[in-house]
Coordinates of N, CA, C and O and ligand atoms in Angstrom, one line a residue:
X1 N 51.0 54.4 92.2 CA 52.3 53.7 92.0 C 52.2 52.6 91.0 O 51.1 52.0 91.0
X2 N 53.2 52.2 90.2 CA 53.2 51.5 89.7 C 54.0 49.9 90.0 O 53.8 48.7 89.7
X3 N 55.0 50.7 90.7 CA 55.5 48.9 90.9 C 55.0 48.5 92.4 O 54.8 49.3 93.3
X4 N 54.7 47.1 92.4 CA 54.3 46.6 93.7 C 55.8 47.4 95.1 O 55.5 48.2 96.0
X5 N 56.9 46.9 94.8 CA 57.3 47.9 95.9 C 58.3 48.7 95.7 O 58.9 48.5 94.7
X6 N 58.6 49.7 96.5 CA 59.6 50.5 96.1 C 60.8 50.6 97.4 O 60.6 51.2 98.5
X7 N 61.8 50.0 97.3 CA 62.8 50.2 98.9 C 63.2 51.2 98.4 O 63.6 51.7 97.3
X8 N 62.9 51.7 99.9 CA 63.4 53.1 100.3 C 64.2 53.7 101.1 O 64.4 54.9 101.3
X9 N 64.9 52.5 101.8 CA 65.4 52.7 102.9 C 66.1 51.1 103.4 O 65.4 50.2 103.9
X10 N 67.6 50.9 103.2 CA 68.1 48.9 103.4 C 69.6 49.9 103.7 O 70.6 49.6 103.1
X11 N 69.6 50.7 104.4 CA 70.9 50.9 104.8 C 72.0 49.7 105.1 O 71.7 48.6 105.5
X12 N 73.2 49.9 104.8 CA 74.1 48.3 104.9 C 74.1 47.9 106.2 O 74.5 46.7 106.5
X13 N 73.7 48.9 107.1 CA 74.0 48.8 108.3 C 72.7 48.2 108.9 O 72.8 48.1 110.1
X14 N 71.8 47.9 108.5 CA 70.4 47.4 108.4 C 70.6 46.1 109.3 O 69.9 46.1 110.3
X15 N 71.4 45.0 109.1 CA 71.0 43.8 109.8 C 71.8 44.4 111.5 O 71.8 43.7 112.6
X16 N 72.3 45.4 111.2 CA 73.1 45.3 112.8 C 72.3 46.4 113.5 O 72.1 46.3 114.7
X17 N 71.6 47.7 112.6 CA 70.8 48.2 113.7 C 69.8 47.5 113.8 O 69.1 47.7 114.8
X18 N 69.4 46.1 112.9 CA 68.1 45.8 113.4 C 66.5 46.7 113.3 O 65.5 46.6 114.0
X19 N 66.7 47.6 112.0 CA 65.3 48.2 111.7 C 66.2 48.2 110.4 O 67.3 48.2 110.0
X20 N 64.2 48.0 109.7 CA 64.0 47.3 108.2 C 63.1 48.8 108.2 O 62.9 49.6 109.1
X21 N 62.7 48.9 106.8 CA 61.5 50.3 106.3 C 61.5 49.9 104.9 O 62.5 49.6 104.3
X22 N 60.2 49.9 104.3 CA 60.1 50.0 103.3 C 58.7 50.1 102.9 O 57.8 49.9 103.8
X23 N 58.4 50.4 101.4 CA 57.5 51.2 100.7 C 56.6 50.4 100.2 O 57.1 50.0 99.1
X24 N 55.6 49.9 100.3 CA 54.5 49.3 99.5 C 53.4 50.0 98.5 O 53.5 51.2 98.4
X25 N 52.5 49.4 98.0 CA 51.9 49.6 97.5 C 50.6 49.3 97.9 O 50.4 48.1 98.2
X26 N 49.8 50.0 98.0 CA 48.1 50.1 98.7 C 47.4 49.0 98.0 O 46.3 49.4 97.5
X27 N 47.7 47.7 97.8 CA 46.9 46.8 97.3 C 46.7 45.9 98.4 O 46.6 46.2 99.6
X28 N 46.5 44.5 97.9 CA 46.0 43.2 98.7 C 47.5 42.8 98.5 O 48.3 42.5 99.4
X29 N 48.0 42.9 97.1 CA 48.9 42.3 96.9 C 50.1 42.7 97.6 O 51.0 42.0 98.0
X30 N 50.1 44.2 97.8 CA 51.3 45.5 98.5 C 51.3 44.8 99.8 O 52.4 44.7 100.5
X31 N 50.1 44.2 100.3 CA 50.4 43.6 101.9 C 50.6 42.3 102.1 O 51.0 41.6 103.1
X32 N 50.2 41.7 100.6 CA 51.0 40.5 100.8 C 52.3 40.4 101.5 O 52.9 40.0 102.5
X33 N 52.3 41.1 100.2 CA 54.4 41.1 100.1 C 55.1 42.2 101.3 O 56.3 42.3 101.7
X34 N 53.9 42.8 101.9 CA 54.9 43.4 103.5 C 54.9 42.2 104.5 O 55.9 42.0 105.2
X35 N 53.7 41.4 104.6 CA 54.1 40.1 105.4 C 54.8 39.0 104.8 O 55.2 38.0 105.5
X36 N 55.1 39.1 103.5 CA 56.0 38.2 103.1 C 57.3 38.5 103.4 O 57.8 37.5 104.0
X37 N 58.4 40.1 103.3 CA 59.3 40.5 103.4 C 59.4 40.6 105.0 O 60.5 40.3 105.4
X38 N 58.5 40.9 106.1 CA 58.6 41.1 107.1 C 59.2 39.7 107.6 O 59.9 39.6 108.6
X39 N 58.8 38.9 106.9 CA 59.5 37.3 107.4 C 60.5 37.2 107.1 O 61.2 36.7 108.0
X40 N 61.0 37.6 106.1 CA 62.0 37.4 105.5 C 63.2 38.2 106.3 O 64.4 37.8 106.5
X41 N 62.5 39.2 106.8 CA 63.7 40.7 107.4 C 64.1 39.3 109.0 O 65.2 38.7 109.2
X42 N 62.8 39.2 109.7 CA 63.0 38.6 110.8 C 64.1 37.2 110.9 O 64.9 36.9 111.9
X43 N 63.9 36.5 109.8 CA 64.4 35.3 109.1 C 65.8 35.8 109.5 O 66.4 35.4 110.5
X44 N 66.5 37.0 108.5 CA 67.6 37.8 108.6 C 68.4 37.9 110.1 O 69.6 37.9 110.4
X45 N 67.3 38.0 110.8 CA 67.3 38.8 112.3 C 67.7 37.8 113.1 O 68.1 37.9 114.2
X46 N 67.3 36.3 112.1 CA 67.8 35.2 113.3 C 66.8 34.5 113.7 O 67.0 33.4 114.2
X47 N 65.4 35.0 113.4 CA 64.1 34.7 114.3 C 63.5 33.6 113.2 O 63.3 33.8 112.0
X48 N 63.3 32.1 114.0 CA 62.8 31.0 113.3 C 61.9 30.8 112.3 O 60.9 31.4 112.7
X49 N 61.7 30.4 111.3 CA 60.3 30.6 110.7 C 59.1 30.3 110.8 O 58.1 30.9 110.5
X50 N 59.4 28.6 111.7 CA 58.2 28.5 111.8 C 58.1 29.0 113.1 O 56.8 28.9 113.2
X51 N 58.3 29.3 114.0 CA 58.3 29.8 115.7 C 57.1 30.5 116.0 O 56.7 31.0 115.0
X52 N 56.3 30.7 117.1 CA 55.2 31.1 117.4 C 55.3 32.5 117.5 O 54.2 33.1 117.6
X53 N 56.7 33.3 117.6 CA 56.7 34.6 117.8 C 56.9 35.2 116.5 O 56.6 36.4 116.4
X54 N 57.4 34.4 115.3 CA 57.3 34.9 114.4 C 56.1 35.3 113.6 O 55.8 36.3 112.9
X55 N 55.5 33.6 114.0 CA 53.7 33.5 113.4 C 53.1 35.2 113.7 O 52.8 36.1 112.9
X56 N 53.1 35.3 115.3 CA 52.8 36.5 115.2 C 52.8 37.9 115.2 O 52.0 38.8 115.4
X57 N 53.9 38.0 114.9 CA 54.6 39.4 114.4 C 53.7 39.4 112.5 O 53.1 40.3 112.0
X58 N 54.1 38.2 112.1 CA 54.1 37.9 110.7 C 51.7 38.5 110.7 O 51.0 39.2 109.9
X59 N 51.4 38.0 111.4 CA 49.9 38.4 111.3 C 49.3 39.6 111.7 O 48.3 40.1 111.2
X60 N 50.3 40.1 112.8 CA 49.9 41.4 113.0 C 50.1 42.5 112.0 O 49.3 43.4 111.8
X61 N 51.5 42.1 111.3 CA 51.7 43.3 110.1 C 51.0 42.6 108.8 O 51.3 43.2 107.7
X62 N 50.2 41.3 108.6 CA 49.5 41.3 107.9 C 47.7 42.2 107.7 O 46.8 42.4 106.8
X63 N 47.8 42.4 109.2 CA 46.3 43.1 109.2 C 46.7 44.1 109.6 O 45.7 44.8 110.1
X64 N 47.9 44.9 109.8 CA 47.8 46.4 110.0 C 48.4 46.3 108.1 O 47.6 47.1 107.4
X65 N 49.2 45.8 107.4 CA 49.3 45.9 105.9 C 47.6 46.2 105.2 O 47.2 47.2 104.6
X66 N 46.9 44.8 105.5 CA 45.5 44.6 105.2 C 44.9 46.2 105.6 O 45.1 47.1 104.8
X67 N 44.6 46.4 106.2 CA 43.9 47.6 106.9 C 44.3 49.3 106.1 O 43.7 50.3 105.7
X68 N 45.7 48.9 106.0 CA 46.2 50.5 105.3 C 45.8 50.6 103.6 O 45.3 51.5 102.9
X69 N 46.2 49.3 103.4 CA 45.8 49.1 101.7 C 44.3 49.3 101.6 O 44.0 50.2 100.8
X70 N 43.2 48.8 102.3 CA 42.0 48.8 102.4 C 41.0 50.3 102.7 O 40.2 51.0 102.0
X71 N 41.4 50.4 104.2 CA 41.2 51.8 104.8 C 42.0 53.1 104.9 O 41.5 54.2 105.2
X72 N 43.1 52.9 104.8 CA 44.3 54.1 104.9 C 44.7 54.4 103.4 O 45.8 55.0 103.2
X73 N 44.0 53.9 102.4 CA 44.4 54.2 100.7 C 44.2 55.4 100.4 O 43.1 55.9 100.5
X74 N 45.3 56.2 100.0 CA 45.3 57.2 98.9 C 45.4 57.4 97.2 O 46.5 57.5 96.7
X75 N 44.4 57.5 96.4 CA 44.5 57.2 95.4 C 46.4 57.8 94.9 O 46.9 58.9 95.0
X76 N 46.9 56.8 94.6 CA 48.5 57.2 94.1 C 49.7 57.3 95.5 O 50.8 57.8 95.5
X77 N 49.1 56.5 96.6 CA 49.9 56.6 97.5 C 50.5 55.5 97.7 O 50.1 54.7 96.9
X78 N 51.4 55.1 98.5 CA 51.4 53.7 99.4 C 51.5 53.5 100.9 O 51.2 54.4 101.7
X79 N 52.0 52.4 101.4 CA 52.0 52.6 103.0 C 53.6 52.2 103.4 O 54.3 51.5 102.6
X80 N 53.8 52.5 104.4 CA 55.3 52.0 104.3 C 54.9 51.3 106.2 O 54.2 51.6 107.1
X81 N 56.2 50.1 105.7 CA 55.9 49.1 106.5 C 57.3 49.7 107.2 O 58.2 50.2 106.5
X82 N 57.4 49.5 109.0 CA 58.9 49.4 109.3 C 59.1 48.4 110.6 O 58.0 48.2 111.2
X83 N 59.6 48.1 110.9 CA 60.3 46.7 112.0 C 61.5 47.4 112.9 O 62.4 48.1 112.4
X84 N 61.3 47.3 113.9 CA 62.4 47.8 114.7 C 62.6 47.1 115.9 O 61.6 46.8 116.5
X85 N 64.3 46.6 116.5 CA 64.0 45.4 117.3 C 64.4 46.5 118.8 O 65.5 47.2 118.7
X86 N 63.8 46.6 119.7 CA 63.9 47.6 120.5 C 64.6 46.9 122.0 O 64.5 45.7 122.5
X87 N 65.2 48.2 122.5 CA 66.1 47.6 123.8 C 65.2 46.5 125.0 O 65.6 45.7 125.8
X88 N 64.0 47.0 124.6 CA 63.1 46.3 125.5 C 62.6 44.6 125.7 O 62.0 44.0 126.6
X89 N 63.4 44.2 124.2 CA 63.0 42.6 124.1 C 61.6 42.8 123.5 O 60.9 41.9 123.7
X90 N 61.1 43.8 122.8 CA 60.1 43.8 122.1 C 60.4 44.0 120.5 O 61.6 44.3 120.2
X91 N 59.4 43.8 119.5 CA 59.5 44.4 118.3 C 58.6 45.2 117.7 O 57.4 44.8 117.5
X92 N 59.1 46.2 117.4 CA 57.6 47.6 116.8 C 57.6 47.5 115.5 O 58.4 47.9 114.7
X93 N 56.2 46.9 115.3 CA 55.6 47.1 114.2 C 55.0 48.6 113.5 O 53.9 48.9 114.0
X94 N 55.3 49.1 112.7 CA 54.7 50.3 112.2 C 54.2 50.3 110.7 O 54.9 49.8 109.8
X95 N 52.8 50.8 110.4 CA 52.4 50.7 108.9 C 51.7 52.1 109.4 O 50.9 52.3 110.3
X96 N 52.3 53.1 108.5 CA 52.0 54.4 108.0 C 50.9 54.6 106.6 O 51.4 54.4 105.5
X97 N 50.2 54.8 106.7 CA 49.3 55.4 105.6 C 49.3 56.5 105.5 O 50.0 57.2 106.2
X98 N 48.3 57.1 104.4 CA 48.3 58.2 104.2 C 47.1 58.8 104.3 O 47.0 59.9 103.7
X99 N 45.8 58.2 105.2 CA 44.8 59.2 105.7 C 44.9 59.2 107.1 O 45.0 58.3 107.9
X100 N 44.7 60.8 107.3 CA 45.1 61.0 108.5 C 43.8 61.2 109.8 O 43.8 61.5 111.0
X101 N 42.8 60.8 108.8 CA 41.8 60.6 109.5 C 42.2 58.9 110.8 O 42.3 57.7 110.4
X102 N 42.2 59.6 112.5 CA 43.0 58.5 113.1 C 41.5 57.5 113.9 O 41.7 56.5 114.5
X103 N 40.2 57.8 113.7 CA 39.3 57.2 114.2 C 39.1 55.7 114.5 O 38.1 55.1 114.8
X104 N 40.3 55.2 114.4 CA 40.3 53.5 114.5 C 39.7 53.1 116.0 O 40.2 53.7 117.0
X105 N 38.9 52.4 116.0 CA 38.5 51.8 117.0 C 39.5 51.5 118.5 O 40.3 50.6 118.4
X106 N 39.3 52.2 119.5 CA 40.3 51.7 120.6 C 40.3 50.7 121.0 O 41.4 50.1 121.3
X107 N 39.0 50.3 121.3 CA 38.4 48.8 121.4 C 38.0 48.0 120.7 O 36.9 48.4 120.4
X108 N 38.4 46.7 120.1 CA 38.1 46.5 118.8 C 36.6 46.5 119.2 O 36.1 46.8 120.3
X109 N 35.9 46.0 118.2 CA 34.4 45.5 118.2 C 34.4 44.1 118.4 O 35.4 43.5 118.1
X110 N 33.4 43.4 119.0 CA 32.7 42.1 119.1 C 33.6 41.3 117.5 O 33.9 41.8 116.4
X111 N 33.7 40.2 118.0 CA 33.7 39.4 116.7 C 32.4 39.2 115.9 O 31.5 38.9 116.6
X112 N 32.2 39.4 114.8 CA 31.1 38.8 114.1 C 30.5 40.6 114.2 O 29.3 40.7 114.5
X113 N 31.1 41.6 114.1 CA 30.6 42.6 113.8 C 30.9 42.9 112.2 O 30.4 43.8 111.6
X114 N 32.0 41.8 111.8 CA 32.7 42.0 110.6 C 34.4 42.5 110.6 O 35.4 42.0 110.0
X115 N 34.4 43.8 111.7 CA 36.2 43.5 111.5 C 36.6 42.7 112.6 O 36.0 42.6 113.6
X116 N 38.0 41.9 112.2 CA 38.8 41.0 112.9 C 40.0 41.7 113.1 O 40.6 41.7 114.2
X117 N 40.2 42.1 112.3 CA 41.8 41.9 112.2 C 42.6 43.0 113.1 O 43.8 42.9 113.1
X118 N 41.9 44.4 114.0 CA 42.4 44.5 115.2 C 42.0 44.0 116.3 O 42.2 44.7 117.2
X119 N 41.5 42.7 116.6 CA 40.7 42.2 117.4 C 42.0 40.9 117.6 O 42.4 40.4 118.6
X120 N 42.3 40.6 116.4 CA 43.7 39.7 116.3 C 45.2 40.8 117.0 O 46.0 40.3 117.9
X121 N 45.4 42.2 116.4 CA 46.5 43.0 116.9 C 46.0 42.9 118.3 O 46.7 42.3 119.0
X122 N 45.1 43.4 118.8 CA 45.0 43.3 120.3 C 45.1 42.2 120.9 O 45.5 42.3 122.1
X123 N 44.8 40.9 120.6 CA 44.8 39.6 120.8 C 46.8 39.3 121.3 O 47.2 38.8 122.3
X124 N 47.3 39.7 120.1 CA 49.0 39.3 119.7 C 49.8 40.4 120.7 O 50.6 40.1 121.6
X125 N 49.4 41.7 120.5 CA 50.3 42.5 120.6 C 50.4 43.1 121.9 O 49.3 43.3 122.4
X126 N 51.7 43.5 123.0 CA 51.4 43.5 123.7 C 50.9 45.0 124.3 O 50.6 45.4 125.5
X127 N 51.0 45.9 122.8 CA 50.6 47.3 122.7 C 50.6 47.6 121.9 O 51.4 47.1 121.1
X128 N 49.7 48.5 121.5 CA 49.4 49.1 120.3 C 48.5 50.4 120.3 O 47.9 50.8 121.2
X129 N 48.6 51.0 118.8 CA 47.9 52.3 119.0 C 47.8 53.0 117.9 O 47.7 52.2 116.9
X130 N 47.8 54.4 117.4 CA 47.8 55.0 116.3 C 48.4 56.4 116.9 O 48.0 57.1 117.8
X131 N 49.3 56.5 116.2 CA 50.0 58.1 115.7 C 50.2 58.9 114.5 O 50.8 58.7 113.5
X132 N 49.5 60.1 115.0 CA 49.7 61.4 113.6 C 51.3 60.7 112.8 O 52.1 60.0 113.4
X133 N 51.3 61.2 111.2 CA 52.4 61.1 110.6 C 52.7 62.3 110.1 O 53.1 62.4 109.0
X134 N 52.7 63.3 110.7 CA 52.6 64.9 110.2 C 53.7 64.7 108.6 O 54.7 63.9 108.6
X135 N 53.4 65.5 107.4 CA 52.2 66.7 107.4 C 50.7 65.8 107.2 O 49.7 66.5 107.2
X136 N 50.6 64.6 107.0 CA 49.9 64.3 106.7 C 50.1 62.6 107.2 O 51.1 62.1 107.5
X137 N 48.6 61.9 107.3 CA 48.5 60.2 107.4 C 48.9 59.9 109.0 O 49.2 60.8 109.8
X138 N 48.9 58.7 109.2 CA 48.8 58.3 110.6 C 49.7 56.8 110.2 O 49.9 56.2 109.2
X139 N 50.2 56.4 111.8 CA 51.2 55.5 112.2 C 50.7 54.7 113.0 O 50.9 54.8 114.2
X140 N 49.6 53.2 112.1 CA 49.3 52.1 113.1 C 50.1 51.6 113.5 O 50.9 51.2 112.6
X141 N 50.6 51.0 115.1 CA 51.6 50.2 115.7 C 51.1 49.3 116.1 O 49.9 49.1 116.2
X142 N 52.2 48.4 116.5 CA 52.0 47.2 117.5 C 53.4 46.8 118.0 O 54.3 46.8 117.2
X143 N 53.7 46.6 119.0 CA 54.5 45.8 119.5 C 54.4 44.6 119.5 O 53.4 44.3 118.9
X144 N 55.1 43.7 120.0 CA 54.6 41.9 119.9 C 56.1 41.9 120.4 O 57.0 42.6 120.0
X145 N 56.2 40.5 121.5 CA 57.4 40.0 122.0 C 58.5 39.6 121.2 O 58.2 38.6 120.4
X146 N 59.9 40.1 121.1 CA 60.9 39.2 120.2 C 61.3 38.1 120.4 O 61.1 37.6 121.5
X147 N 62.0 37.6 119.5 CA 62.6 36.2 119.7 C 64.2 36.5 120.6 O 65.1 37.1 120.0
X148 N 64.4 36.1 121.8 CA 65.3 36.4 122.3 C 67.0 35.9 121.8 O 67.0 35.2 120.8
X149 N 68.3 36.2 122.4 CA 69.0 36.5 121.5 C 69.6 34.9 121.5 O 70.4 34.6 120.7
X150 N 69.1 34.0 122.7 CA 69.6 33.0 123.0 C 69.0 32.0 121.3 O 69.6 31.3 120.4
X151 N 67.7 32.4 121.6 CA 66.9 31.4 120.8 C 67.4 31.8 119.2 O 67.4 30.9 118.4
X152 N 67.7 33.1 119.0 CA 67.7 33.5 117.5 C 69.6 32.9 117.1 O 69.9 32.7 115.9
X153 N 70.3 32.7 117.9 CA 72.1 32.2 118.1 C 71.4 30.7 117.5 O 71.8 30.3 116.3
X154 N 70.9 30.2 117.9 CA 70.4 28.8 117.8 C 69.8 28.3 116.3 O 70.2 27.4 115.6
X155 N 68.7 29.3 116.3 CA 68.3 29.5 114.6 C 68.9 29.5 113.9 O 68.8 28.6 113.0
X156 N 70.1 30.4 114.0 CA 71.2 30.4 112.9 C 72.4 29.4 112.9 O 73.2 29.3 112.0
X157 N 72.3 28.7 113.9 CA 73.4 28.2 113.7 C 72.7 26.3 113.6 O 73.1 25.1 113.9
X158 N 71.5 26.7 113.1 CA 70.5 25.1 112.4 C 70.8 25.1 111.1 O 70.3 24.2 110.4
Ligands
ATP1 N1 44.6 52.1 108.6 C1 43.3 52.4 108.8 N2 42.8 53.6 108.4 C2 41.5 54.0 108.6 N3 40.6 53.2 109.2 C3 41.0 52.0 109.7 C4 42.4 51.5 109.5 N4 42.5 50.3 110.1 C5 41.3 50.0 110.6 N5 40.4 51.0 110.4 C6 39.0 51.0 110.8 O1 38.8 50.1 111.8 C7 37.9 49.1 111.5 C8 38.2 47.8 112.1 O2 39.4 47.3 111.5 P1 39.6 45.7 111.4 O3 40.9 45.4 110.8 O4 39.4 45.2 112.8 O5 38.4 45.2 110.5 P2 38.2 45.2 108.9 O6 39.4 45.7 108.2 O7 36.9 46.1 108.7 O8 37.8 43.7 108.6 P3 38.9 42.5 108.5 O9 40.2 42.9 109.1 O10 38.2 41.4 109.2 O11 39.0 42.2 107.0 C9 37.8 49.1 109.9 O12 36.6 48.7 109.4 C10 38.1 50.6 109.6 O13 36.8 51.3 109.8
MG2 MG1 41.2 44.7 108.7

């Protein structure tokens, strides 16, 4: 790919269903900018910036971003990042790659084995997991608590 991102999907109807999707690029930089925009989407959504639920939504999809660009890279592919605010008072995080090899650790490892950063998703999230992306690649998730509707009324109207 050549540009850092590609939207693929901002239907107008986007702030009212409350799911975001979009296309990155398999760099450092591609996951920058999915935790940059993921703030941005939530920002959208109502949800405070600096707020502790944001912090963590905002780190979990920086180390499932980190992880796909790093481990889930296809030469000429990207990962697509998606947000969805669900009936449950949760929000699902999704970063799709494109190797479908799904052997991710169920448990993370010890700290100081070297990886962190599902050791952080399992830390935040209050579920998480991996799913096939048929025909091809796999779908790391996470859930993590939303900002409720009282508190997000409030944000916006600061
Ligand atoms: N999207 C992915 N595709 C394939 N393997 C993955 C993916 N995400 C994680 N893994 C595997 O799980 C391991 C643990 O991931 P984790 O994020 O905890 O650590 P890390 O990426 O190695 O290091 P750190 O996150 O601290 O930079 C990785 O080393 C990798 O082997
Ligand atoms: Mg990692």
């Amino acid at each position: 790919m050549t540009s850092e991102s590609v939207q693929i999907d901002t239907p107008q109807s986007a702030a009212s269903a409350q799911q975001f999707t979009q296309l990155f690029s398999a760099t450092r930089r591609g996951a920058r900018l999915a935790r940059l925009l993921a703030v941005e989407q939530l920002a959208a959504w109502g949800w405070p910036r600096d707020g502790a639920r944001t912090d963590a939504a905002a780190l979990v999809v920086a180390e499932l971003a980190a992880n796909a660009a790093v481990h889930g890279r296809l030469e000429g592919r990207g990962f697509r990042l998606g947000l969805a605010l669900l009936p449950t008072g949760r929000l699902r995080i999704e970063v799709t790659d494109p190797r479908a090899d799904r052997d991710l650790p169920a448990v993370p490892r010890e700290a100081g084995e070297g990886g962190r950063g599902l050791i952080i998703v399992e830390a935040l999230a209050l579920d998480w997991g991996v799913d096939p992306c048929p025909p091809s690649g796999k779908t790391v998730w996470a859930e993590v608590r939303a900002v409720t509707t009282g508190a997000r009324r409030q944000a916006l109207s600061v």
